[in-house]
Amino acid sequence: MTDDKKQKSFQQVNVRAIVLDILIETQKLDNMSHVVFGNALKKYQYLDKRERSFITKLSQGTIEKRIYLDYCIEQFSKTPMKKIKPLIKNLLEMSVYQLLYMDSVPVSAVCNEAVKLAEKRGFKTLKGYVNGVLRNIARAIDTIELPIKEENTIFYYSIKYSLPEWLVKMWITQYGEVLFEDIAKSLYEPRKIFIRCNTKKVTPNELKSHLEQEGVAVKSVEGLDYAFEIENYDYLSSLQALCNGEFYIQDSSSMLASEGNIIKKDAYIIDVCAAPGGKSMNAALKAIDGYVEARDLNSYKVGLIEENISHLGLSNICAKMWDATILDKDAIEKADVVIADLPCSGLGIIGRKPDIKDKMNPEKIDALVQLQRKILSTVTSYVKPNGVLIYSTCTINKCENDDNVSWFMKNYSYQLIEPAIQIFPQHAAGHIQGGDGFYIARLQKRNGFTNN
């Protein structure tokens, strides 16, 4: 695209309209924010970095802070939040976010652009309402106070950290008030990008050199000699090293699941819920003389795994469509290692996918716990005597983590190789800062035991 065309496109694109569309799309039940963000940024990749950063910050920030934003709006709106039309509610939320957290954006620009968007989207009669609420909030912004903690601690923290009350209560009950606040604060810290070197194609040092030649800032990750933290790049998919398959994106906490010398060079590994394939690729790069069977539920997920296999050029791994709750008799006692990174509530990755807290609830978590146990009860049969099952989740919830492991060891003859690890976002296993919340339990099957 020529510079003239780019400039014309910039003038035609309303970045706030893009954000509004993103917010509306993420509220659809089956749409996850990271997918919607990715699709939008890919579509508008031609915009300059400043414009794309504005879209990302405003979209993600509005979703992160929605509970607090609604609390602020309620104090200045005569219409209760439940009765505000969804599009107007999203428009008010993204506008109040700009007023509260984006100092470089003038109040006049926030209010005027919101009014224009309301009219353009068919809500001309609500222009005055939108303008009035925003102007009143802008004038009184320094007077907005949190609820009184002593009157209702759970509600106070819910508003302060924009977390649903059920989640605040659960985390305080499970981990105590001090650790809860550490977790809550960490969810809004900038998320770091970690990559796993494709050691089949390049050495870590060669990858580092290639990335630095492209202007990327590259930092080694303590304890993971094949991993790096990267920043200072314009657009990830534009990096030649990525196009060449020299690395793939994987969070540092996720990489830790396969550490501890669990995966030997000649191991046969079955990853039962593998998509998009990060742990499977990691295992294949460790088991250079072994083999990985990466499974998932449907053709779409299997397709994601196959794309990664092809892109990285790996030959000791295949993708297979299989429902993890159904026993595969051909796989009984076949695996040296079974990786069971199971469907979970995802509470450890709210920092990357902030809409999780809006779409999850205690009833869904209870159902997930039962699904996790059903899968574990099935895939235990694939582990050889003395083999290893790696159970992991990207959540912070004892019911899905420690309680499940206790249940599993009570019902099946396994023992922990080492104490299970609950990684909190602010701790990241004690030495990797900026990783996701994650849980890892490595369990060894006792000799001669098959199943209950």
CSV table of C-alpha atoms in Angstrom, one decimal:
chain,number,residue,atom,x,y,z
A,1,MET,CA,0.0,0.0,0.0
A,2,THR,CA,1.4,3.4,-1.0
A,3,ASP,CA,1.8,6.2,1.5
A,4,ASP,CA,-1.1,8.1,-0.2
A,5,LYS,CA,-3.4,5.2,0.2
A,6,LYS,CA,-2.4,4.6,3.7
A,7,GLN,CA,-3.0,8.3,4.6
A,8,LYS,CA,-6.4,8.1,2.9
A,9,SER,CA,-7.2,4.9,4.9
A,10,PHE,CA,-6.2,6.5,8.2
A,11,GLN,CA,-8.6,9.4,7.4
A,12,GLN,CA,-11.5,7.1,6.6
A,13,VAL,CA,-11.1,4.7,9.6
A,14,ASN,CA,-12.7,5.7,12.9
A,15,VAL,CA,-10.7,3.9,15.5
A,16,ARG,CA,-13.4,4.4,18.2
A,17,ALA,CA,-15.9,2.8,15.9
A,18,ILE,CA,-13.6,-0.2,15.6
A,19,VAL,CA,-13.3,-0.4,19.4
A,20,LEU,CA,-17.1,-0.3,19.7
A,21,ASP,CA,-17.5,-3.2,17.2
A,22,ILE,CA,-14.9,-5.2,19.2
A,23,LEU,CA,-16.7,-4.6,22.5
A,24,ILE,CA,-20.0,-5.7,20.9
A,25,GLU,CA,-18.4,-8.8,19.4
A,26,THR,CA,-16.7,-9.9,22.6
A,27,GLN,CA,-20.0,-9.9,24.4
A,28,LYS,CA,-21.4,-12.6,22.2
A,29,LEU,CA,-21.3,-15.9,24.1
A,30,ASP,CA,-19.0,-17.9,21.8
A,31,ASN,CA,-16.5,-15.0,21.0
A,32,MET,CA,-13.4,-14.6,23.1
A,33,SER,CA,-11.7,-11.3,23.3
A,34,HIS,CA,-8.2,-12.4,22.2
A,35,VAL,CA,-9.7,-13.9,19.0
A,36,VAL,CA,-11.8,-10.7,18.3
A,37,PHE,CA,-8.8,-8.5,19.0
A,38,GLY,CA,-6.6,-10.6,16.7
A,39,ASN,CA,-9.1,-10.5,13.8
A,40,ALA,CA,-9.6,-6.8,14.1
A,41,LEU,CA,-5.9,-6.0,14.3
A,42,LYS,CA,-5.2,-8.2,11.3
A,43,LYS,CA,-7.9,-6.5,9.3
A,44,TYR,CA,-6.5,-3.0,10.2
A,45,GLN,CA,-2.8,-4.1,10.1
A,46,TYR,CA,-2.1,-1.2,7.7
A,47,LEU,CA,-2.8,1.4,10.4
A,48,ASP,CA,0.2,2.8,12.1
A,49,LYS,CA,1.4,1.4,15.4
A,50,ARG,CA,0.0,4.3,17.4
A,51,GLU,CA,-3.5,3.7,16.0
A,52,ARG,CA,-3.3,0.0,16.6
A,53,SER,CA,-2.1,0.6,20.2
A,54,PHE,CA,-5.0,2.9,20.8
A,55,ILE,CA,-7.5,0.2,19.6
A,56,THR,CA,-5.8,-2.4,21.8
A,57,LYS,CA,-5.6,-0.3,24.9
A,58,LEU,CA,-9.1,1.0,24.7
A,59,SER,CA,-10.7,-2.3,23.9
A,60,GLN,CA,-8.9,-4.4,26.4
A,61,GLY,CA,-9.0,-1.7,29.1
A,62,THR,CA,-12.7,-1.2,28.8
A,63,ILE,CA,-13.3,-5.0,29.2
A,64,GLU,CA,-10.9,-5.2,32.1
A,65,LYS,CA,-12.4,-2.3,34.0
A,66,ARG,CA,-16.1,-2.8,33.0
A,67,ILE,CA,-17.4,-3.4,36.5
A,68,TYR,CA,-15.8,-0.2,37.8
A,69,LEU,CA,-16.8,1.8,34.7
A,70,ASP,CA,-20.4,0.7,35.3
A,71,TYR,CA,-20.2,1.7,38.9
A,72,CYS,CA,-19.1,5.2,37.8
A,73,ILE,CA,-21.8,5.5,35.1
A,74,GLU,CA,-24.5,4.5,37.5
A,75,GLN,CA,-23.7,7.5,39.7
A,76,PHE,CA,-24.4,9.9,36.9
A,77,SER,CA,-27.1,8.1,34.8
A,78,LYS,CA,-30.8,8.5,35.5
A,79,THR,CA,-31.3,5.2,33.6
A,80,PRO,CA,-30.3,2.1,35.5
A,81,MET,CA,-27.5,0.1,33.9
A,82,LYS,CA,-29.7,-2.9,33.2
A,83,LYS,CA,-32.1,-0.7,31.1
A,84,ILE,CA,-29.4,1.0,29.0
A,85,LYS,CA,-29.3,-0.3,25.4
A,86,PRO,CA,-26.3,-2.6,24.9
A,87,LEU,CA,-24.7,-0.4,22.2
A,88,ILE,CA,-25.1,2.7,24.3
A,89,LYS,CA,-23.8,0.9,27.3
A,90,ASN,CA,-20.6,-0.1,25.5
A,91,LEU,CA,-20.2,3.4,24.1
A,92,LEU,CA,-20.5,4.9,27.5
A,93,GLU,CA,-18.0,2.4,29.0
A,94,MET,CA,-15.3,3.0,26.4
A,95,SER,CA,-15.8,6.7,26.7
A,96,VAL,CA,-15.6,6.7,30.5
A,97,TYR,CA,-12.4,4.6,30.2
A,98,GLN,CA,-10.9,7.3,28.1
A,99,LEU,CA,-11.8,10.0,30.6
A,100,LEU,CA,-10.4,8.0,33.6
A,101,TYR,CA,-7.3,6.3,32.1
A,102,MET,CA,-6.2,8.0,28.9
A,103,ASP,CA,-5.0,11.4,29.9
A,104,SER,CA,-3.8,12.3,26.5
A,105,VAL,CA,-7.3,12.2,25.0
A,106,PRO,CA,-9.1,15.6,25.5
A,107,VAL,CA,-12.5,15.5,27.2
A,108,SER,CA,-14.1,17.3,24.2
A,109,ALA,CA,-12.8,14.6,21.8
A,110,VAL,CA,-14.2,11.8,24.0
A,111,CYS,CA,-17.7,13.5,24.3
A,112,ASN,CA,-18.0,14.7,20.7
A,113,GLU,CA,-16.9,11.4,19.2
A,114,ALA,CA,-19.3,9.4,21.5
A,115,VAL,CA,-22.2,11.6,20.4
A,116,LYS,CA,-21.3,11.2,16.7
A,117,LEU,CA,-21.1,7.4,17.1
A,118,ALA,CA,-24.4,7.3,18.9
A,119,GLU,CA,-26.1,9.2,16.0
A,120,LYS,CA,-24.3,7.2,13.3
A,121,ARG,CA,-25.4,3.9,14.9
A,122,GLY,CA,-29.1,4.9,14.9
A,123,PHE,CA,-29.5,6.4,18.4
A,124,LYS,CA,-29.9,10.1,17.5
A,125,THR,CA,-32.5,10.6,20.2
A,126,LEU,CA,-29.9,9.5,22.8
A,127,LYS,CA,-27.2,12.0,21.8
A,128,GLY,CA,-28.2,14.3,24.7
A,129,TYR,CA,-28.2,11.5,27.2
A,130,VAL,CA,-24.7,10.3,26.1
A,131,ASN,CA,-23.3,13.8,26.2
A,132,GLY,CA,-24.8,14.7,29.5
A,133,VAL,CA,-23.6,11.6,31.3
A,134,LEU,CA,-20.0,12.0,29.9
A,135,ARG,CA,-19.8,15.7,30.6
A,136,ASN,CA,-21.0,15.2,34.2
A,137,ILE,CA,-18.5,12.4,34.8
A,138,ALA,CA,-15.7,14.5,33.4
A,139,ARG,CA,-16.6,17.4,35.7
A,140,ALA,CA,-16.8,15.2,38.8
A,141,ILE,CA,-14.1,12.8,38.0
A,142,ASP,CA,-12.0,13.6,41.0
A,143,THR,CA,-14.9,13.1,43.4
A,144,ILE,CA,-15.7,9.5,42.5
A,145,GLU,CA,-15.0,7.3,45.5
A,146,LEU,CA,-15.0,3.5,46.1
A,147,PRO,CA,-17.6,1.9,48.2
A,148,ILE,CA,-16.9,1.8,52.0
A,149,LYS,CA,-14.9,-1.4,52.6
A,150,GLU,CA,-16.2,-1.8,56.2
A,151,GLU,CA,-19.8,-2.0,55.0
A,152,ASN,CA,-19.2,-4.7,52.4
A,153,THR,CA,-15.7,-6.0,51.8
A,154,ILE,CA,-16.6,-8.3,48.9
A,155,PHE,CA,-18.4,-5.4,47.0
A,156,TYR,CA,-15.5,-3.0,47.8
A,157,TYR,CA,-13.0,-5.3,46.2
A,158,SER,CA,-15.3,-6.1,43.3
A,159,ILE,CA,-15.5,-2.5,42.4
A,160,LYS,CA,-11.9,-1.7,43.1
A,161,TYR,CA,-10.5,-4.5,40.9
A,162,SER,CA,-13.4,-4.9,38.5
A,163,LEU,CA,-13.9,-8.5,39.4
A,164,PRO,CA,-17.3,-10.3,39.9
A,165,GLU,CA,-18.2,-10.7,43.5
A,166,TRP,CA,-18.3,-14.5,43.3
A,167,LEU,CA,-14.7,-14.5,42.1
A,168,VAL,CA,-13.6,-12.1,44.9
A,169,LYS,CA,-15.3,-14.3,47.5
A,170,MET,CA,-13.8,-17.5,46.1
A,171,TRP,CA,-10.2,-16.2,45.9
A,172,ILE,CA,-10.3,-14.6,49.4
A,173,THR,CA,-11.7,-17.9,50.8
A,174,GLN,CA,-9.1,-20.0,49.1
A,175,TYR,CA,-6.0,-17.8,49.4
A,176,GLY,CA,-6.7,-15.1,52.0
A,177,GLU,CA,-7.1,-11.3,51.5
A,178,VAL,CA,-3.4,-10.4,51.1
A,179,LEU,CA,-2.7,-12.9,48.4
A,180,PHE,CA,-6.1,-12.1,46.7
A,181,GLU,CA,-5.0,-8.4,46.4
A,182,ASP,CA,-1.7,-9.5,44.9
A,183,ILE,CA,-3.5,-11.6,42.3
A,184,ALA,CA,-6.0,-8.9,41.5
A,185,LYS,CA,-3.4,-6.2,41.1
A,186,SER,CA,-1.3,-8.4,38.8
A,187,LEU,CA,-4.2,-8.9,36.4
A,188,TYR,CA,-3.8,-5.3,35.2
A,189,GLU,CA,-0.1,-5.3,34.7
A,190,PRO,CA,1.2,-5.3,31.1
A,191,ARG,CA,1.4,-8.8,29.8
A,192,LYS,CA,4.7,-10.0,28.4
A,193,ILE,CA,5.2,-12.0,25.3
A,194,PHE,CA,7.3,-15.2,25.6
A,195,ILE,CA,8.5,-17.3,22.7
A,196,ARG,CA,9.8,-20.9,22.4
A,197,CYS,CA,12.8,-21.4,20.1
A,198,ASN,CA,12.3,-24.0,17.4
A,199,THR,CA,15.6,-25.8,18.1
A,200,LYS,CA,15.1,-28.1,15.1
A,201,LYS,CA,15.8,-25.1,12.9
A,202,VAL,CA,18.0,-22.7,14.9
A,203,THR,CA,19.8,-22.6,18.2
A,204,PRO,CA,18.6,-20.1,20.8
A,205,ASN,CA,21.6,-17.9,20.2
A,206,GLU,CA,20.9,-17.9,16.5
A,207,LEU,CA,17.3,-17.0,17.1
A,208,LYS,CA,18.3,-14.2,19.4
A,209,SER,CA,20.7,-12.8,16.8
A,210,HIS,CA,18.0,-13.0,14.1
A,211,LEU,CA,15.5,-11.2,16.2
A,212,GLU,CA,17.9,-8.5,17.2
A,213,GLN,CA,18.8,-7.9,13.6
A,214,GLU,CA,15.1,-7.1,13.1
A,215,GLY,CA,15.2,-4.6,15.9
A,216,VAL,CA,13.5,-6.7,18.5
A,217,ALA,CA,14.5,-6.5,22.2
A,218,VAL,CA,15.2,-10.0,23.3
A,219,LYS,CA,15.6,-11.1,27.0
A,220,SER,CA,16.6,-14.6,28.2
A,221,VAL,CA,14.2,-16.4,30.5
A,222,GLU,CA,15.9,-17.8,33.7
A,223,GLY,CA,15.4,-21.6,33.9
A,224,LEU,CA,14.3,-22.0,30.3
A,225,ASP,CA,17.3,-21.9,28.0
A,226,TYR,CA,15.2,-22.2,24.9
A,227,ALA,CA,12.8,-19.3,25.8
A,228,PHE,CA,12.9,-15.6,25.4
A,229,GLU,CA,10.8,-12.6,26.3
A,230,ILE,CA,10.5,-10.2,23.4
A,231,GLU,CA,9.3,-6.6,22.9
A,232,ASN,CA,9.8,-3.5,20.8
A,233,TYR,CA,8.5,-4.9,17.5
A,234,ASP,CA,5.8,-3.4,15.3
A,235,TYR,CA,3.7,-6.3,14.3
A,236,LEU,CA,4.4,-9.9,15.4
A,237,SER,CA,3.5,-11.6,12.1
A,238,SER,CA,5.8,-9.2,10.2
A,239,LEU,CA,8.9,-10.7,11.9
A,240,GLN,CA,10.9,-12.8,9.5
A,241,ALA,CA,12.0,-15.2,12.2
A,242,LEU,CA,8.4,-16.0,12.9
A,243,CYS,CA,7.6,-16.4,9.2
A,244,ASN,CA,10.6,-18.8,8.9
A,245,GLY,CA,9.2,-21.0,11.8
A,246,GLU,CA,12.2,-20.2,14.1
A,247,PHE,CA,9.9,-19.8,17.1
A,248,TYR,CA,6.3,-19.9,18.3
A,249,ILE,CA,4.4,-18.0,21.0
A,250,GLN,CA,4.1,-19.9,24.3
A,251,ASP,CA,3.8,-18.4,27.8
A,252,SER,CA,6.6,-19.1,30.2
A,253,SER,CA,4.3,-20.7,32.8
A,254,SER,CA,3.0,-23.1,30.1
A,255,MET,CA,6.6,-24.1,29.2
A,256,LEU,CA,7.3,-25.1,32.7
A,257,ALA,CA,4.7,-27.9,32.5
A,258,SER,CA,7.2,-30.1,30.6
A,259,GLU,CA,10.2,-29.3,32.6
A,260,GLY,CA,11.8,-31.4,35.4
A,261,ASN,CA,13.4,-33.9,33.0
A,262,ILE,CA,10.0,-35.6,32.5
A,263,ILE,CA,10.2,-35.9,28.8
A,264,LYS,CA,13.1,-38.1,27.6
A,265,LYS,CA,14.6,-38.0,24.2
A,266,ASP,CA,12.9,-41.2,23.1
A,267,ALA,CA,9.6,-40.7,24.9
A,268,TYR,CA,6.2,-41.5,23.3
A,269,ILE,CA,3.8,-38.7,24.4
A,270,ILE,CA,0.0,-38.3,24.0
A,271,ASP,CA,-1.3,-34.8,24.5
A,272,VAL,CA,-5.1,-35.3,25.0
A,273,CYS,CA,-6.3,-31.7,24.7
A,274,ALA,CA,-3.6,-30.2,22.6
A,275,ALA,CA,-4.9,-27.3,20.6
A,276,PRO,CA,-3.4,-25.0,19.5
A,277,GLY,CA,-0.4,-27.2,20.2
A,278,GLY,CA,2.1,-25.2,22.3
A,279,LYS,CA,2.8,-28.0,24.8
A,280,SER,CA,2.8,-30.6,22.0
A,281,MET,CA,5.4,-28.7,20.0
A,282,ASN,CA,7.5,-28.2,23.2
A,283,ALA,CA,7.3,-32.0,23.8
A,284,ALA,CA,8.3,-32.8,20.3
A,285,LEU,CA,11.3,-30.6,20.4
A,286,LYS,CA,12.4,-32.3,23.7
A,287,ALA,CA,11.7,-35.9,22.5
A,288,ILE,CA,13.9,-35.6,19.4
A,289,ASP,CA,14.0,-39.4,19.0
A,290,GLY,CA,10.5,-40.0,20.3
A,291,TYR,CA,7.0,-39.2,19.0
A,292,VAL,CA,4.0,-37.0,20.0
A,293,GLU,CA,0.4,-37.7,19.3
A,294,ALA,CA,-1.4,-34.4,19.7
A,295,ARG,CA,-5.2,-34.8,20.0
A,296,ASP,CA,-8.2,-32.6,20.2
A,297,LEU,CA,-12.0,-32.7,20.0
A,298,ASN,CA,-12.9,-31.4,16.5
A,299,SER,CA,-11.5,-30.7,13.0
A,300,TYR,CA,-11.0,-27.0,13.7
A,301,LYS,CA,-8.8,-27.6,16.7
A,302,VAL,CA,-6.9,-30.3,14.9
A,303,GLY,CA,-6.4,-27.9,12.1
A,304,LEU,CA,-4.7,-25.4,14.4
A,305,ILE,CA,-2.3,-28.1,15.6
A,306,GLU,CA,-1.5,-29.2,12.0
A,307,GLU,CA,-0.8,-25.6,11.0
A,308,ASN,CA,1.8,-25.3,13.8
A,309,ILE,CA,3.4,-28.6,13.0
A,310,SER,CA,3.7,-27.6,9.3
A,311,HIS,CA,5.0,-24.1,10.2
A,312,LEU,CA,7.7,-25.4,12.5
A,313,GLY,CA,8.6,-28.3,10.2
A,314,LEU,CA,8.4,-31.0,12.8
A,315,SER,CA,8.3,-34.6,11.7
A,316,ASN,CA,8.0,-36.5,15.1
A,317,ILE,CA,4.5,-35.3,15.8
A,318,CYS,CA,1.0,-35.9,14.4
A,319,ALA,CA,-2.5,-34.4,15.0
A,320,LYS,CA,-5.5,-36.7,15.7
A,321,MET,CA,-9.1,-35.9,16.2
A,322,TRP,CA,-10.3,-37.7,19.4
A,323,ASP,CA,-12.7,-36.9,22.2
A,324,ALA,CA,-10.7,-37.1,25.4
A,325,THR,CA,-13.7,-38.4,27.4
A,326,ILE,CA,-13.9,-41.5,25.2
A,327,LEU,CA,-11.4,-44.4,25.8
A,328,ASP,CA,-9.1,-45.2,23.0
A,329,LYS,CA,-8.4,-48.9,23.5
A,330,ASP,CA,-5.5,-48.8,21.0
A,331,ALA,CA,-3.7,-46.3,23.2
A,332,ILE,CA,-3.9,-48.2,26.5
A,333,GLU,CA,-0.5,-48.2,28.3
A,334,LYS,CA,1.2,-46.8,25.2
A,335,ALA,CA,2.4,-43.5,26.5
A,336,ASP,CA,5.5,-42.7,28.5
A,337,VAL,CA,4.0,-39.3,29.2
A,338,VAL,CA,0.4,-38.2,28.9
A,339,ILE,CA,-0.1,-34.4,28.9
A,340,ALA,CA,-3.5,-33.5,30.2
A,341,ASP,CA,-3.8,-29.7,30.0
A,342,LEU,CA,-7.5,-29.8,30.4
A,343,PRO,CA,-10.4,-27.4,29.7
A,344,CYS,CA,-10.7,-25.1,32.7
A,345,SER,CA,-12.1,-21.8,33.9
A,346,GLY,CA,-9.0,-19.9,32.7
A,347,LEU,CA,-8.8,-17.6,35.7
A,348,GLY,CA,-5.0,-17.5,35.5
A,349,ILE,CA,-5.1,-15.8,32.1
A,350,ILE,CA,-7.6,-13.0,32.8
A,351,GLY,CA,-4.8,-10.5,32.1
A,352,ARG,CA,-4.7,-11.7,28.5
A,353,LYS,CA,-8.4,-12.6,28.1
A,354,PRO,CA,-10.2,-10.2,30.3
A,355,ASP,CA,-13.7,-11.2,29.2
A,356,ILE,CA,-13.2,-14.6,31.0
A,357,LYS,CA,-14.4,-13.0,34.2
A,358,ASP,CA,-17.6,-11.9,32.5
A,359,LYS,CA,-18.4,-15.3,30.9
A,360,MET,CA,-17.4,-17.6,33.8
A,361,ASN,CA,-19.5,-18.4,36.8
A,362,PRO,CA,-19.6,-20.9,39.7
A,363,GLU,CA,-22.0,-23.2,37.9
A,364,LYS,CA,-19.7,-23.4,34.9
A,365,ILE,CA,-16.7,-24.1,37.1
A,366,ASP,CA,-18.6,-27.0,38.8
A,367,ALA,CA,-19.3,-28.5,35.4
A,368,LEU,CA,-15.6,-28.1,34.4
A,369,VAL,CA,-14.5,-29.9,37.5
A,370,GLN,CA,-16.6,-32.9,36.6
A,371,LEU,CA,-15.4,-32.8,33.0
A,372,GLN,CA,-11.8,-32.7,34.2
A,373,ARG,CA,-12.3,-35.7,36.4
A,374,LYS,CA,-14.1,-37.6,33.5
A,375,ILE,CA,-11.1,-37.0,31.2
A,376,LEU,CA,-8.6,-37.9,33.9
A,377,SER,CA,-10.5,-41.1,34.5
A,378,THR,CA,-10.2,-42.0,30.8
A,379,VAL,CA,-6.7,-40.9,29.9
A,380,THR,CA,-5.0,-42.5,32.9
A,381,SER,CA,-5.3,-45.8,30.9
A,382,TYR,CA,-2.9,-44.5,28.3
A,383,VAL,CA,0.0,-44.1,30.8
A,384,LYS,CA,2.5,-47.0,30.9
A,385,PRO,CA,3.3,-48.5,34.4
A,386,ASN,CA,5.9,-46.1,35.9
A,387,GLY,CA,4.9,-43.5,33.2
A,388,VAL,CA,4.0,-39.9,33.9
A,389,LEU,CA,0.8,-37.9,33.7
A,390,ILE,CA,1.2,-34.1,33.5
A,391,TYR,CA,-2.0,-32.5,34.8
A,392,SER,CA,-2.1,-28.7,34.2
A,393,THR,CA,-4.6,-25.9,34.0
A,394,CYS,CA,-4.4,-22.1,33.3
A,395,THR,CA,-6.5,-21.3,36.3
A,396,ILE,CA,-6.2,-20.2,39.9
A,397,ASN,CA,-8.8,-22.3,41.7
A,398,LYS,CA,-8.2,-25.1,44.2
A,399,CYS,CA,-11.3,-27.0,43.1
A,400,GLU,CA,-9.9,-27.5,39.6
A,401,ASN,CA,-6.3,-27.9,40.8
A,402,ASP,CA,-5.3,-29.3,44.2
A,403,ASP,CA,-8.7,-30.8,44.9
A,404,ASN,CA,-8.7,-32.6,41.5
A,405,VAL,CA,-5.2,-34.0,42.1
A,406,SER,CA,-6.2,-35.2,45.6
A,407,TRP,CA,-9.3,-36.9,44.1
A,408,PHE,CA,-7.2,-38.5,41.3
A,409,MET,CA,-4.6,-39.9,43.6
A,410,LYS,CA,-7.4,-41.2,45.9
A,411,ASN,CA,-9.0,-43.1,43.1
A,412,TYR,CA,-6.0,-44.1,40.9
A,413,SER,CA,-2.6,-45.4,41.9
A,414,TYR,CA,-0.4,-42.4,41.2
A,415,GLN,CA,2.0,-40.4,43.3
A,416,LEU,CA,3.3,-36.9,42.9
A,417,ILE,CA,6.9,-36.8,41.6
A,418,GLU,CA,7.3,-33.4,43.4
A,419,PRO,CA,4.8,-31.0,45.1
A,420,ALA,CA,2.3,-29.6,42.7
A,421,ILE,CA,2.9,-26.0,41.6
A,422,GLN,CA,0.3,-23.2,41.7
A,423,ILE,CA,1.8,-20.3,39.7
A,424,PHE,CA,0.2,-16.9,40.4
A,425,PRO,CA,0.6,-14.2,37.8
A,426,GLN,CA,2.5,-12.0,40.1
A,427,HIS,CA,4.9,-14.8,41.1
A,428,ALA,CA,5.3,-16.8,37.9
A,429,ALA,CA,7.0,-19.7,39.6
A,430,GLY,CA,9.2,-17.5,41.7
A,431,HIS,CA,11.6,-16.6,38.9
A,432,ILE,CA,9.8,-15.9,35.7
A,433,GLN,CA,8.1,-12.5,36.0
A,434,GLY,CA,5.1,-11.6,33.9
A,435,GLY,CA,3.9,-15.1,33.1
A,436,ASP,CA,0.3,-16.4,33.4
A,437,GLY,CA,-1.4,-18.0,36.4
A,438,PHE,CA,-0.9,-21.7,35.9
A,439,TYR,CA,-1.1,-25.0,37.8
A,440,ILE,CA,1.2,-28.1,37.2
A,441,ALA,CA,1.1,-31.5,38.8
A,442,ARG,CA,3.4,-34.2,37.6
A,443,LEU,CA,2.2,-37.7,38.7
A,444,GLN,CA,3.9,-41.1,38.2
A,445,LYS,CA,1.8,-44.2,37.7
A,446,ARG,CA,2.7,-47.0,40.1
A,447,ASN,CA,4.0,-50.2,38.5
A,448,GLY,CA,1.5,-52.7,37.4
A,449,PHE,CA,-1.5,-50.5,38.0
A,450,THR,CA,-4.0,-50.0,35.2
A,451,ASN,CA,-7.3,-48.5,36.4
A,452,ASN,CA,-9.9,-48.7,39.1
